[in-house]
Amino acid sequence: MAKALFLFIFIWVLLIAFVCCQRPKFVNIGAVFTYDSVIGRAAKPAIEAAVYDINRDTRILNGTEVRLFMKDAQCNVFVGSVGAFQVLEEQVVAIIGPQSSGIAHMIAEIANGLQVPQVSYAATDPTLSALQFPFFVRTTQSDSYQMTAMADLIGFYGWKEIIAIYVDDDSGRNGVAALDDQLEKQMAKIYKLRLSINFDDTEIMDLLKQSKLLGPRVYVVHLNPDPRLRFFSVAQKLQMMNDNYVWLATDWLSTTIDSFSQINQTSLSALQGVVGLRQHIPESSKKKAFLSRWRVTQEKGSASSEMNSYGLQAYDTVWTVAYAIDRFIDEFKNITFSSNDKLNDMKTSDLQLGKLKIFSNGSSLLNKILQMNFTGLSGHIQFNEDRNIESGGYDVINIAHMSINIVGYWSNISGFSILPPDTRQGKQTNYSRVDQKLQKITWPGGKTERPRGWVIADNERPLVIGVPYRASFVDFVTEVNKSHKIEGYCIDVFLEARKLVPYDVPYRFEPFGDGRFNPNYNELTQMVAEDVFDAAVGDIAIVTNRTKIVDFSQPYAATGLVIVAPVRNSKSSAWVFLKPFTVEMWCVTAASFVMIAVVIWILEHRVNDEFRGPPRRQIVTMFMFSFSTLFKTNQETTVSPLGRMVMVVWLFILMVISASYTASLTSILTVQQLSSPITDLFLFGPQRSMKKR
């Protein structure tokens, strides 16, 4: 009996151990995204292909089958949320998607509650932060990263004012807010114009007409992918695709273009000169092989879109989750779910919320996902501290001559370069503007020179420039026979100077005075200071009281004022050598010689035999030594250290005195002496007055 009981317990333990150690036969993952969209048409077959490849690969999951449950979000937050609940009822261990940032916010809240990791390949809203949504992971880059690249592109060409046009949703608002933050670091100004989510051609046209009232002509367009490219078609109809404008687009444009094998020629012609960003996908053998399979899939009719960067990232997202599940099962063996008491208590609801289970080890699977480090179709897959993918940077594309050209690359390591980011190594984040390089860009209108990027706004009034209506000296400035035509030398100078300004400055001349008498120029200057006139042009003299209230240009004509002064005839005398110094200076110099003689004798007569002897001899030696230093002919030498220090200072003083004396005497004997009773000078001549602006 005892042996039978022991055998029963032993078999039961073995059975439990076998069951616990056995890997699950299948694991469920969910996907919620919009099927009928530019991104969804590429992502759906890419996700299905990834699940198919994983289930066929014996190197991963070791017999555990991946089951995929997909729901169409239909670009609607409510429908997407319902779809998320439906896939969660299948006890999925991870949710893939969506591409819409608005839907991602809602699903992220649900994923947090049920502790199910959510991995999105296309939701780029910067506010989907790791702190607010701890179970949200992104296999693409946040728009904050893309907007850093866009701000660097704007700074690369030196534009200081731009207009940002965006769709008024989470992705649009928060993306442009990130751009605003980056431009603020460059002391650049941004004007924000928004479109509704379901905008039409009329709304685009009204918005673009409104933008013409502003001065900037540099536009950053941040929209959702649009197969019809309606925005630029409307801009072309409004004649805004010429060389006065600059059009910059975020990666929505490149995603749209890459998703179609043949873009409508009319639509492509509207894009001429547009510069955009595209997520950089390095070339690899795996990518080429997958694209070859994709073309076969297209021929069979299983794929209705060309592959874009988000489709490649969707494929890699499924592999990221699969690798993480494989490691999770190796460590924890089983996948378990637990009931949520709060949901079970909702008995009054017709919703079957009781089917929703909390993923008991969701945090562990999330950590496995964040530890992923492999190379996929879209490049290197590794997550940073913000739970975003470590991006490989962006391609800078330029649409010109009906083709798409890559003119350079951007990364946070090297900035702009003509070399792809994957060829550059290092972790540098502070790069010099001097090292930035891009190939020549063809801008709207076909020009390759950098556009100015701004004009005088249509709603700005012209500059009102006051000109004196003179009765005399009309050659400087005058109104011609009351014809409202202003002519004169000052006007010609102003018009020539205006040609040097690289942009248009609208203006109109306003005569000041009645034409019968010369106007009061003090009053004209005061009117400039009081904003009655924006500027004044004429023969306005620069005097002290006027410079205190307005700024003047440099005089552009000689005054013509000449002062005639006679040459003072000073005959040289025998005592001319005394003139360089005053009497006081001569006395100080003589006293200095005496003082030095006494000081040297005091310091030297005890230790130096040359300063000894009878009193008469010592006096003669003392003064001869002092005066002979002027000519450097003294016979005696100093022995004591203090005496030598005094001599160094004295010789330096003698050098200064000698140089000053020589220069003054030379000037007296050679320079002509002019004399004039005029002690001050008043300048008057044709000059231009401009108020400080």
XYZ file of C-alpha atoms in Angstrom, residues 152 155-156 410-417 424 428-438:
23
model
C 17.990 71.968 -38.681
C 18.474 76.736 -39.893
C 20.806 75.313 -42.561
C 20.391 63.919 -41.666
C 21.134 62.260 -38.349
C 21.580 63.498 -34.807
C 25.207 62.328 -34.987
C 26.493 64.214 -38.007
C 23.743 66.654 -38.991
C 23.439 67.083 -42.769
C 25.777 65.057 -44.931
C 29.271 57.250 -40.124
C 28.603 62.773 -31.423
C 25.561 64.965 -30.783
C 27.071 68.479 -31.052
C 27.997 69.013 -34.677
C 29.288 72.164 -36.334
C 27.248 74.077 -38.905
C 30.405 74.478 -40.968
C 30.522 70.730 -41.616
C 26.936 70.521 -42.923
C 26.586 69.624 -46.594
C 23.737 69.034 -49.015
